[in-house]
Amino acid sequence: MGFHPYNPKTDQQFSSLGNACNSRNLFLSPNIFSLAFFLSINSIFFRSCDSIDEQGQALLTWKKSLHSSSDVLNSWNPSEPSSCNWFGVHCNSYGKVTEISLKAVDLQGPLPSNFQPLKSLKTLILSSVNLTGNIPRELGEYQELSFIDFSDNSLSGEIPVEICRLRKLQSLSLNTNFLEGEIPSDIGNLSSLMYLTLYDNQLSSEIPRSIAALSKLQIFRAGGNKNLKGELPQEIGNCTNLVVLGLAETSISGSLPSSIGKLKRIQTIAIYTALLSGPIPEVIGNCSELQNLYLYQNSLSGSIPRRIGELSKLQSLLLWQNNLVGSIPDELGRCTELTVTDLSENLLTGSIPRSFGSL
């Protein structure tokens, strides 16, 4: 059973059929091969385009939300297959968008909230471009960001706490907008932060004590926020790399903390037209790199610390319109780099020290 004896006729038929099939296969083979090759190439091509399109589509979606009459984004066009060639867009060697830099152009619209496909984005500069609306919470999802500059726009609302998730962020510039509310209490989570500029907004509340965790911070400018209040926290002394501290034209009150003497690299302290009171701490003399001390238009009291004379690099000393008493210390004459001094409108007594003649 199942065994068929040799039959020349039948075998010949099968042989003929097999030959016919082989001939047919040989005839079709080039077409099948061409089709397979075409599909393979197209598959590779479209996979590549999908990768580019995903980034480009995100950029084009944001472009559609803008109301600019400018032609600055004309190159942002689907006819250009690579978004890496678009104006203001920079990519790495793998074709991944790493930087978007648009400055001083008229965009008129919101910040992007759909840049999740730009997984390699490190720098996002959109300054002086007429942006409006809130800072999107989605910004906290762009985990590779190290540089953000949204300065000089018309942004409003609060600084989203989600921004504090960006552990690689080194520079955050949000100055010259209409931002309100608090400086996020979790700002200390930005452990890589070196530059924080928030000046000329409408921020309120106090400076978070978590700022103590920003050990790499070099620039902190939050002046021009008239409702920024409370005392300068003692924790500011932990920011030992601080070079510029700017809190002018705010409602910062209370005494300057003694921890300010830990700021060995500080070059500029600008807390003028504020509500400071109490004495200038003697430990200010520890700030050996200090060049500019602007504390005018406050309610500072006590005498001018003699240790200011230890500040050999001091160039500007503006203490006018306070409640300072006593005499001008002779030690100020040691500040041989001093070129601008204004101590007027205080309660000082005595004469100008002779040592000033050597300045």
Coordinates of N, CA and C in Angstrom, one line a residue, residues 4 12 14 24 50 59 61-62 88 95 101 112 126 134 148-149 172 186 190 211 238 258 279 284 307 316 351:
H4 N 3.8 2.7 -5.6 CA 3.3 2.6 -7.0 C 4.5 2.2 -7.8
Q12 N 6.7 9.9 -17.4 CA 7.0 10.9 -18.4 C 6.1 12.1 -18.3
F14 N 4.8 13.3 -15.5 CA 5.3 14.1 -14.3 C 6.5 14.8 -14.7
R24 N 8.8 27.5 -16.2 CA 8.0 28.7 -15.8 C 8.6 29.4 -14.7
D50 N 11.0 57.4 7.7 CA 10.2 57.5 8.8 C 10.9 58.1 10.0
L59 N 8.5 69.1 14.0 CA 8.9 70.5 13.7 C 7.8 71.2 12.9
T61 N 4.6 70.4 12.7 CA 3.4 70.6 13.5 C 3.5 71.9 14.3
W62 N 4.7 72.1 14.9 CA 4.9 73.3 15.6 C 4.8 74.5 14.7
G88 N 18.1 76.9 11.4 CA 18.1 76.9 12.9 C 18.1 75.5 13.5
G95 N 22.1 62.0 12.2 CA 20.9 62.7 11.7 C 19.8 63.0 12.8
S101 N 17.9 76.5 17.3 CA 18.4 77.9 17.7 C 17.7 78.9 16.8
P112 N 6.7 75.0 21.6 CA 6.4 73.6 21.2 C 6.1 72.7 22.4
L126 N 15.0 79.8 21.8 CA 13.9 80.5 21.2 C 13.8 81.9 21.9
N134 N 1.8 79.8 27.7 CA 2.5 79.2 28.9 C 3.7 78.4 28.4
I148 N 18.4 75.8 27.8 CA 17.1 76.4 27.4 C 17.2 77.9 27.5
D149 N 16.8 78.5 26.4 CA 16.7 80.0 26.4 C 15.4 80.4 25.8
L172 N 19.3 77.8 32.2 CA 17.9 78.1 32.1 C 17.7 79.6 32.1
D186 N 11.3 72.7 43.8 CA 12.2 71.6 43.4 C 13.3 72.0 42.5
L190 N 17.8 70.3 39.9 CA 18.6 70.6 38.7 C 20.1 70.7 39.1
I211 N 17.7 75.8 46.8 CA 18.8 76.3 46.0 C 20.2 75.9 46.5
N238 N 25.8 77.8 50.2 CA 26.2 76.5 49.6 C 26.5 76.6 48.1
S258 N 25.0 85.6 57.0 CA 26.5 85.5 57.2 C 27.1 84.5 56.3
P279 N 22.7 95.1 59.4 CA 24.1 95.5 59.0 C 24.6 94.7 57.8
I284 N 31.8 89.8 54.7 CA 31.8 90.2 53.3 C 33.3 90.3 52.8
R307 N 36.2 95.4 57.0 CA 36.8 94.3 56.2 C 36.6 94.5 54.7
S316 N 33.5 98.8 42.2 CA 32.3 99.6 42.4 C 31.7 99.3 43.8
S351 N 34.9 112.8 58.6 CA 35.5 113.3 57.3 C 35.8 112.2 56.4

